Coordinates of C-alpha atoms and ligand atoms in Angstrom, one line a residue:
X1 CA 0.0 0.0 0.0
X2 CA 1.1 3.6 -0.6
X3 CA 2.6 5.6 2.3
X4 CA 1.7 9.0 0.9
X5 CA -0.7 10.1 -1.8
X6 CA -0.6 13.5 -3.5
X7 CA -4.1 14.8 -4.5
X8 CA -3.8 16.9 -7.7
X9 CA -7.2 18.5 -7.6
X10 CA -9.4 20.9 -5.6
X11 CA -12.9 21.3 -4.2
X12 CA -15.2 18.5 -3.3
X13 CA -13.3 15.8 -5.2
X14 CA -10.0 16.6 -3.4
X15 CA -11.8 16.2 -0.1
X16 CA -13.5 13.0 -1.3
X17 CA -10.1 11.4 -2.2
X18 CA -8.6 12.7 1.1
X19 CA -11.3 10.9 3.1
X20 CA -10.5 7.6 1.3
X21 CA -6.8 8.0 2.0
X22 CA -7.4 8.7 5.7
X23 CA -9.6 5.6 6.0
X24 CA -6.8 3.5 4.4
X25 CA -4.2 5.0 6.8
X26 CA -2.4 6.8 4.0
X27 CA -0.7 10.2 4.5
X28 CA -2.1 13.0 2.3
X29 CA -0.5 15.9 0.4
X30 CA -2.6 18.4 -1.4
X31 CA -1.5 21.0 -3.9
X32 CA -3.3 24.3 -4.3
X33 CA -3.3 27.6 -6.1
X34 CA -3.0 30.9 -4.2
X35 CA -6.8 31.3 -4.7
X36 CA -7.4 28.1 -2.7
X37 CA -5.2 28.7 0.4
X38 CA -8.4 28.7 2.6
X39 CA -10.0 25.7 1.0
X40 CA -11.2 22.8 3.1
X41 CA -8.9 20.2 1.3
X42 CA -5.9 22.4 2.3
X43 CA -7.0 22.6 5.9
X44 CA -7.6 18.9 6.3
X45 CA -4.6 17.4 4.5
X46 CA -1.5 16.3 6.4
X47 CA 0.7 18.5 4.1
X48 CA 0.0 21.1 1.5
X49 CA 2.1 22.7 -1.2
X50 CA 1.2 26.0 -3.0
X51 CA 1.9 25.3 -6.7
X52 CA 1.1 28.6 -8.4
X53 CA -1.3 31.5 -9.1
X54 CA -5.1 31.1 -9.6
X55 CA -5.3 30.2 -13.4
X56 CA -5.5 26.4 -13.7
X57 CA -2.8 26.2 -16.4
X58 CA -0.3 27.8 -14.0
X59 CA -1.4 25.6 -11.0
X60 CA -3.7 22.6 -11.2
X61 CA -2.6 21.8 -14.8
X62 CA 1.1 22.6 -14.2
X63 CA 2.7 19.2 -14.5
X64 CA 6.3 20.3 -13.5
X65 CA 5.0 21.9 -10.3
X66 CA 3.0 18.9 -9.3
X67 CA 5.9 16.5 -10.0
X68 CA 8.2 18.8 -7.9
X69 CA 5.6 18.8 -5.1
X70 CA 5.7 14.9 -5.2
X71 CA 9.5 15.0 -4.9
X72 CA 9.6 17.5 -2.1
X73 CA 7.1 15.7 0.0
X74 CA 8.1 12.2 -0.9
X75 CA 4.6 11.2 -2.2
X76 CA 4.6 7.8 -3.9
X77 CA 1.4 8.1 -5.8
X78 CA -0.9 10.8 -7.3
X79 CA -4.7 10.8 -7.4
X80 CA -5.9 13.2 -10.2
X81 CA -9.6 13.3 -9.2
X82 CA -11.7 14.2 -12.3
X83 CA -11.1 17.1 -14.8
X84 CA -7.7 18.8 -14.7
X85 CA -5.0 16.2 -15.4
X86 CA -7.1 13.1 -14.9
X87 CA -7.2 12.1 -18.6
X88 CA -3.8 13.5 -19.6
X89 CA -1.7 10.6 -20.9
X90 CA 1.5 12.6 -20.8
X91 CA 1.0 13.3 -17.1
X92 CA 0.6 9.5 -16.5
X93 CA 3.7 8.8 -18.5
X94 CA 5.8 11.5 -16.7
X95 CA 4.8 10.2 -13.3
X96 CA 5.7 6.7 -14.3
X97 CA 9.1 8.0 -15.5
X98 CA 9.6 9.4 -12.0
X99 CA 8.6 6.2 -10.3
X100 CA 5.4 7.8 -8.9
X101 CA 2.2 5.8 -9.4
X102 CA -0.6 7.5 -11.3
X103 CA -3.9 6.3 -9.6
X104 CA -5.6 5.5 -12.9
X105 CA -5.0 3.5 -16.1
X106 CA -1.9 3.4 -18.2
X107 CA -1.0 6.4 -20.5
X108 CA -1.7 4.1 -23.5
X109 CA -5.2 3.3 -22.4
X110 CA -5.9 7.0 -21.7
X111 CA -4.6 7.8 -25.2
X112 CA -6.8 5.2 -27.0
X113 CA -9.9 6.4 -25.3
X114 CA -9.1 10.1 -25.7
X115 CA -9.2 9.8 -29.5
X116 CA -12.9 9.3 -30.3
X117 CA -12.4 7.4 -33.5
X118 CA -9.8 5.1 -32.0
X119 CA -12.0 4.6 -28.9
X120 CA -15.0 3.6 -31.1
X121 CA -12.9 1.3 -33.1
X122 CA -11.5 -0.3 -29.9
X123 CA -15.0 -0.6 -28.4
X124 CA -16.3 -2.3 -31.6
X125 CA -13.4 -4.8 -31.6
X126 CA -14.1 -5.6 -27.9
X127 CA -17.7 -6.5 -28.7
X128 CA -19.3 -3.3 -27.3
X129 CA -22.3 -2.1 -29.3
X130 CA -21.5 1.2 -31.1
X131 CA -23.6 3.8 -33.0
X132 CA -23.7 2.8 -36.7
X133 CA -21.5 5.2 -38.7
X134 CA -18.4 5.8 -40.7
X135 CA -15.5 3.5 -39.9
X136 CA -13.1 6.3 -39.0
X137 CA -12.7 9.9 -40.3
X138 CA -14.4 10.8 -43.5
X139 CA -12.3 12.1 -46.4
X140 CA -14.8 14.1 -48.5
X141 CA -18.4 14.9 -49.2
X142 CA -18.8 11.9 -51.5
X143 CA -17.9 9.5 -48.8
X144 CA -20.1 11.3 -46.3
X145 CA -23.1 10.9 -48.7
X146 CA -22.4 7.3 -49.2
X147 CA -22.1 6.5 -45.4
X148 CA -25.2 8.7 -44.6
X149 CA -27.3 6.9 -47.3
X150 CA -26.2 3.5 -45.8
X151 CA -27.0 4.3 -42.2
X152 CA -30.0 6.5 -43.0
X153 CA -30.9 10.1 -42.1
X154 CA -30.8 11.9 -39.7
X155 CA -27.0 11.7 -39.1
X156 CA -24.7 13.6 -36.9
X157 CA -21.2 14.9 -37.8
X158 CA -18.8 14.8 -34.9
X159 CA -15.2 16.0 -34.4
X160 CA -12.6 13.2 -33.9
X161 CA -10.9 15.4 -31.3
X162 CA -14.2 16.4 -29.8
X163 CA -15.1 17.2 -26.3
X164 CA -17.7 19.2 -24.4
X165 CA -20.3 18.7 -27.2
X166 CA -18.5 21.0 -29.6
X167 CA -18.1 20.5 -33.3
X168 CA -21.3 18.5 -33.7
X169 CA -23.8 19.1 -36.5
X170 CA -27.0 17.2 -37.4
X171 CA -28.1 16.7 -41.0
X172 CA -31.7 15.6 -41.6
X173 CA -31.4 15.0 -45.3
X174 CA -28.8 14.9 -48.1
X175 CA -29.6 18.5 -48.8
X176 CA -28.3 19.5 -45.3
X177 CA -25.2 17.3 -45.5
X178 CA -22.8 19.6 -47.3
X179 CA -23.3 22.6 -45.0
X180 CA -23.3 20.4 -41.9
X181 CA -20.0 18.8 -42.9
X182 CA -18.3 22.2 -43.6
X183 CA -19.6 23.8 -40.4
X184 CA -18.5 20.8 -38.3
X185 CA -15.1 20.8 -39.9
X186 CA -14.4 24.5 -39.4
X187 CA -15.7 24.4 -35.8
X188 CA -13.6 21.3 -35.1
X189 CA -10.5 23.0 -36.7
X190 CA -11.0 26.2 -34.6
X191 CA -11.8 24.4 -31.3
X192 CA -9.3 21.5 -31.4
X193 CA -6.8 22.4 -34.1
X194 CA -7.9 19.2 -35.9
X195 CA -10.6 19.2 -38.5
X196 CA -11.1 15.4 -38.8
X197 CA -14.8 14.5 -38.5
X198 CA -16.8 11.3 -38.6
X199 CA -20.5 10.4 -39.1
X200 CA -23.0 8.6 -36.9
X201 CA -26.6 7.9 -37.0
X202 CA -28.4 10.6 -35.0
X203 CA -30.6 9.2 -32.3
X204 CA -33.7 11.3 -31.7
X205 CA -34.7 10.6 -28.1
X206 CA -32.0 8.6 -26.4
X207 CA -31.2 8.3 -22.7
X208 CA -27.6 8.7 -21.5
X209 CA -26.7 5.5 -19.6
X210 CA -23.2 4.8 -18.5
X211 CA -21.6 1.7 -17.0
X212 CA -19.2 1.9 -14.1
X213 CA -16.4 -0.6 -14.7
X214 CA -13.1 -1.5 -13.0
X215 CA -10.1 -3.5 -14.2
X216 CA -7.4 -4.9 -12.0
X217 CA -4.8 -4.6 -14.8
X218 CA -4.2 -8.3 -14.7
X219 CA -7.0 -9.4 -16.9
X220 CA -9.9 -9.2 -14.5
X221 CA -12.8 -6.8 -15.1
X222 CA -16.0 -6.1 -13.2
X223 CA -19.0 -3.8 -13.6
X224 CA -20.8 -1.8 -10.9
X225 CA -24.1 -1.4 -12.8
X226 CA -25.2 1.7 -14.6
X227 CA -26.0 5.4 -13.9
X228 CA -28.7 7.3 -15.8
X229 CA -27.4 10.8 -16.6
X230 CA -30.0 11.9 -19.1
X231 CA -30.9 15.1 -17.3
X232 CA -28.4 17.4 -18.9
X233 CA -28.1 21.0 -20.0
X234 CA -25.7 21.8 -22.8
X235 CA -24.3 18.3 -22.5
X236 CA -23.5 18.9 -18.8
X237 CA -25.0 16.4 -16.4
X238 CA -27.3 18.0 -13.7
X239 CA -29.0 15.0 -12.0
X240 CA -27.8 11.4 -12.0
X241 CA -29.4 8.2 -10.8
X242 CA -28.7 4.5 -10.2
X243 CA -30.2 2.3 -11.3
X244 CA -31.6 3.7 -14.5
X245 CA -35.5 3.9 -14.4
X246 CA -35.4 2.5 -17.9
X247 CA -33.4 -0.7 -17.4
X248 CA -34.4 -4.1 -16.0
X249 CA -32.0 -6.5 -14.3
X250 CA -31.6 -8.7 -17.4
X251 CA -30.6 -5.7 -19.5
X252 CA -28.2 -4.5 -16.8
X253 CA -26.6 -7.9 -16.5
X254 CA -26.2 -8.2 -20.3
X255 CA -24.6 -4.8 -21.0
X256 CA -22.6 -5.0 -17.7
X257 CA -21.3 -8.4 -18.7
X258 CA -20.2 -7.1 -22.1
X259 CA -18.4 -4.1 -20.6
X260 CA -16.7 -6.1 -17.8
X261 CA -15.4 -8.6 -20.4
X262 CA -14.2 -5.7 -22.6
X263 CA -12.3 -4.2 -19.7
X264 CA -10.7 -7.6 -18.9
X265 CA -9.7 -8.2 -22.5
X266 CA -8.2 -4.7 -22.7
X267 CA -6.1 -5.4 -19.6
X268 CA -7.4 -2.1 -18.2
X269 CA -6.4 -1.0 -14.8
X270 CA -8.6 1.1 -12.4
X271 CA -11.9 2.9 -12.7
X272 CA -13.6 3.7 -16.0
X273 CA -17.0 4.7 -17.3
X274 CA -18.3 3.4 -20.6
X275 CA -20.9 5.9 -21.9
X276 CA -23.9 4.9 -24.1
X277 CA -26.9 6.4 -25.7
X278 CA -29.8 4.1 -25.1
X279 CA -32.9 4.0 -27.3
X280 CA -35.6 1.4 -28.0
X281 CA -33.8 -1.2 -25.9
X282 CA -30.5 -0.8 -27.7
X283 CA -27.1 0.5 -26.4
X284 CA -24.8 2.6 -28.5
X285 CA -21.3 3.4 -27.2
X286 CA -20.3 7.0 -27.4
X287 CA -17.2 7.3 -25.3
X288 CA -15.2 6.0 -22.4
X289 CA -13.9 8.1 -19.5
X290 CA -10.7 6.8 -18.0
X291 CA -11.2 8.2 -14.5
X292 CA -13.5 8.6 -11.6
X293 CA -16.7 10.4 -12.5
X294 CA -18.4 13.3 -10.6
X295 CA -21.5 11.1 -10.2
X296 CA -19.7 8.0 -8.8
X297 CA -21.4 8.3 -5.3
X298 CA -24.8 7.1 -6.7
X299 CA -23.0 3.8 -7.5
X300 CA -21.4 3.7 -4.1
X301 CA -24.8 4.3 -2.5
X302 CA -26.4 1.3 -4.2
X303 CA -23.4 -1.1 -4.0
X304 CA -22.0 0.0 -0.6
X305 CA -18.5 -0.1 -2.1
X306 CA -16.1 2.8 -1.8
X307 CA -14.8 3.3 -5.4
X308 CA -11.9 5.5 -4.4
X309 CA -10.7 2.7 -2.0
X310 CA -10.8 0.3 -5.0
X311 CA -8.9 2.7 -7.2
X312 CA -6.1 3.0 -4.6
X313 CA -6.0 -0.7 -4.0
X314 CA -5.8 -1.5 -7.7
X315 CA -3.1 1.1 -8.3
X316 CA -1.0 -0.2 -5.4
X317 CA -1.1 -3.7 -6.8
X318 CA -3.5 -5.0 -4.2
X319 CA -6.2 -5.9 -6.8
X320 CA -10.0 -5.5 -6.5
X321 CA -11.6 -6.3 -3.2
X322 CA -14.7 -7.7 -4.9
X323 CA -15.6 -10.3 -7.5
X324 CA -18.6 -9.7 -9.8
X325 CA -20.8 -12.0 -7.7
X326 CA -20.1 -9.8 -4.6
X327 CA -21.5 -6.7 -6.2
X328 CA -25.2 -6.3 -5.3
X329 CA -27.5 -3.5 -6.3
X330 CA -29.5 -2.3 -3.3
X331 CA -32.3 0.3 -3.6
X332 CA -32.1 3.6 -5.5
X333 CA -29.9 6.7 -5.4
X334 CA -30.1 10.1 -6.9
X335 CA -27.4 12.8 -7.1
X336 CA -28.1 16.6 -7.6
X337 CA -25.2 18.8 -8.6
X338 CA -25.3 21.9 -6.5
X339 CA -23.6 24.6 -8.7
X340 CA -22.9 28.3 -7.8
X341 CA -25.1 29.3 -10.7
X342 CA -28.4 31.0 -11.5
X343 CA -30.9 28.1 -11.4
X344 CA -32.5 29.2 -14.7
X345 CA -29.8 30.8 -16.8
X346 CA -26.9 28.9 -15.3
X347 CA -24.7 31.9 -15.3
X348 CA -22.0 31.5 -12.7
X349 CA -22.6 33.2 -9.3
X350 CA -19.3 33.4 -7.4
X351 CA -19.1 35.3 -4.1
X352 CA -19.1 34.6 -0.4
X353 CA -21.4 31.9 1.1
X354 CA -22.8 33.7 4.2
X355 CA -24.6 30.6 5.5
X356 CA -24.2 26.9 4.6
X357 CA -26.3 24.3 6.2
X358 CA -26.5 20.8 4.9
X359 CA -29.2 18.2 5.3
X360 CA -28.6 15.0 7.2
X361 CA -30.3 11.8 8.3
X362 CA -30.6 8.3 7.0
X363 CA -29.6 7.9 3.4
X364 CA -28.4 11.5 2.9
X365 CA -24.8 12.3 1.8
X366 CA -23.4 15.7 1.0
X367 CA -20.0 15.9 -0.7
X368 CA -18.8 19.5 -0.6
X369 CA -15.7 21.5 0.2
X370 CA -17.4 24.7 1.1
X371 CA -18.5 26.2 4.4
X372 CA -20.2 29.3 5.9
X373 CA -17.9 32.3 5.2
X374 CA -16.2 30.6 2.2
X375 CA -15.5 32.8 -0.7
X376 CA -15.9 31.0 -4.0
X377 CA -13.0 31.9 -6.3
X378 CA -14.2 32.9 -9.9
X379 CA -11.5 30.8 -11.6
X380 CA -12.8 27.3 -11.5
X381 CA -15.8 25.0 -12.1
X382 CA -19.0 26.2 -10.4
X383 CA -19.7 22.9 -8.7
X384 CA -19.9 23.6 -4.9
X385 CA -21.3 20.3 -3.7
X386 CA -23.3 17.2 -4.4
X387 CA -26.4 15.9 -2.6
X388 CA -26.7 12.2 -2.8
X389 CA -29.8 10.5 -1.5
X390 CA -30.4 6.8 -1.1
X391 CA -33.7 4.9 -0.5
X392 CA -34.9 1.3 -0.6
X393 CA -36.7 2.1 -3.9
X394 CA -37.1 5.1 -6.2
X395 CA -40.2 6.3 -4.5
X396 CA -38.6 6.4 -1.1
X397 CA -35.5 8.0 -2.6
X398 CA -37.6 10.8 -4.2
X399 CA -39.4 11.5 -0.9
X400 CA -36.1 11.7 0.9
X401 CA -34.6 13.9 -1.7
X402 CA -37.5 16.3 -1.5
X403 CA -37.1 16.7 2.3
X404 CA -33.3 16.9 2.0
X405 CA -33.6 19.7 -0.5
X406 CA -36.0 21.5 1.9
X407 CA -33.3 21.4 4.6
X408 CA -30.4 22.6 2.4
X409 CA -29.5 26.2 2.9
X410 CA -26.9 28.1 0.9
X411 CA -27.1 31.9 1.4
X412 CA -25.1 34.7 -0.2
X413 CA -24.9 33.3 -3.7
X414 CA -27.3 31.8 -6.3
X415 CA -27.3 28.0 -6.6
X416 CA -29.1 25.3 -8.6
X417 CA -31.1 24.2 -5.5
X418 CA -34.4 25.8 -6.6
X419 CA -34.2 23.9 -9.9
X420 CA -34.0 20.6 -8.0
X421 CA -36.9 21.6 -5.8
X422 CA -39.0 22.1 -9.0
X423 CA -37.7 18.9 -10.6
X424 CA -38.5 16.7 -7.6
X425 CA -42.2 17.6 -7.9
X426 CA -42.4 17.1 -11.7
X427 CA -44.6 14.2 -12.9
X428 CA -42.2 13.1 -15.7
X429 CA -39.3 13.0 -13.2
X430 CA -41.4 11.2 -10.7
X431 CA -42.2 8.6 -13.4
X432 CA -38.5 8.4 -14.6
X433 CA -39.9 9.4 -18.0
X434 CA -37.2 11.6 -19.6
X435 CA -34.6 11.6 -22.3
X436 CA -31.4 13.7 -23.0
X437 CA -33.5 16.6 -24.3
X438 CA -36.1 16.7 -21.5
X439 CA -34.3 19.3 -19.3
X440 CA -33.5 21.7 -22.1
X441 CA -37.2 21.6 -23.3
X442 CA -38.4 22.1 -19.7
X443 CA -36.2 25.1 -19.2
X444 CA -37.2 26.6 -22.5
X445 CA -41.0 26.2 -21.8
X446 CA -40.6 27.8 -18.4
X447 CA -39.1 31.0 -19.7
Ligands
ADP1 P1 -18.3 15.1 -26.3 O1 -17.0 14.3 -26.1 O2 -18.1 16.3 -27.1 O3 -19.1 15.3 -25.0 P2 -20.0 12.8 -27.0 O4 -19.7 11.9 -28.1 O5 -19.9 12.3 -25.6 O6 -19.2 14.2 -27.2 O7 -21.5 13.4 -27.1 C1 -22.0 14.4 -26.3 C2 -23.5 14.4 -26.4 O8 -23.9 14.7 -27.8 C3 -24.2 13.1 -26.0 O9 -24.4 13.0 -24.6 C4 -25.5 13.3 -26.8 O10 -26.3 14.2 -26.0 C5 -25.1 14.0 -28.1 N1 -24.8 13.0 -29.1 C6 -23.6 12.4 -29.4 N2 -23.7 11.5 -30.4 C7 -25.0 11.4 -30.7 C8 -25.8 10.6 -31.6 N3 -25.2 9.8 -32.5 N4 -27.2 10.8 -31.7 C9 -27.7 11.7 -30.9 N5 -27.1 12.5 -30.0 C10 -25.8 12.4 -29.9

């Protein structure tokens, strides 16, 4: 087991990882920017190192400073959290070259999954169902027309180097294709410096369902069931639940089995999430995230397994603590992302939190790094906390969520709490009857 882990992140996830390390008896080092000197993760860590000024590229993304902090403090491993350097293959390689363990998969696995075309090809080879489409980047309009005619309209043109939902264009007929292709290409070129694009069948009303997987790096793979993250705004997840209201246990076991086998065959090490669009009973792979996800606590709630413990165990060579047959799905869990944002326009609302009171009681978990009197710096993501509620079934979970939301007080800034108080009383949400467009439509109607 590691002696000392450096946490290369901030906010609630830094605290989340810190808690897991403490439970495992591992010393913790955190790095922070000058804007985060007062942050909770800095206060609670055994050691802290200031690595630079507020902008992320000069601090949380500064590989040299982070490696130097490891050397100074004698950390033998780094947990990257999510975002920042968590999917940076070069960072994983550099740590390996310095004999520091990256708590995550190999640089090569990160690289494969970071290239969307390569990821899709790999998924297909491993027997994971993918969206019908071009087999790689398309060279010209003629090829685009041929592929689109084969798979049928509507189609979506996506950037190979894509991310954050940018560089995507839908064509509903051959007449739209030329313009869609050109726009997607120029947007991709401008955003990613790479204008390679590919074509996929456009799914009209899918759900976003993702499988939590783990590999032990020695040929064993398991799945921890799915999360339904269909409630999104501008491709950002807002509310996540496990299990998905749309899946039954046979479907879960089938897709889970496919994913676990793929992870084993890949020789993958650590936590991963295989993301699918799901429509009419079919799964379509869109991408794999090679890290811990923001929404991992809903999986922890229904399985009772600490996924960060598992990450640390696997990275230290101790293997997984569970076999597939040990993983049971118990009840239902929902996570609400509490952002420092206007609940309707989602514009950021940084400032000082004058009062912060979190709900408690059976089945209620709050992961947050903020406190009364905390000043939210304007430089980073607006997530200030996550409310995760568990119940024996979805109805109990929703009732508990409603009362937990009533208890939650955040004064001094705007947050997304009022949105969740509306959602929890909505009949479609109560019935689990929503797709990836539901929230955007709901917000537009409400204006
Ligand atoms: P990014 O890496 O840019 O986030 P993804 O491939 O993960 O791109 O897709 C982001 C979102 O775009 C999906 O969650 C979904 O809402 C939409 N999307 C992507 N591919 C399709 C498709 N083939 N049909 C319909 N919607 C899609």
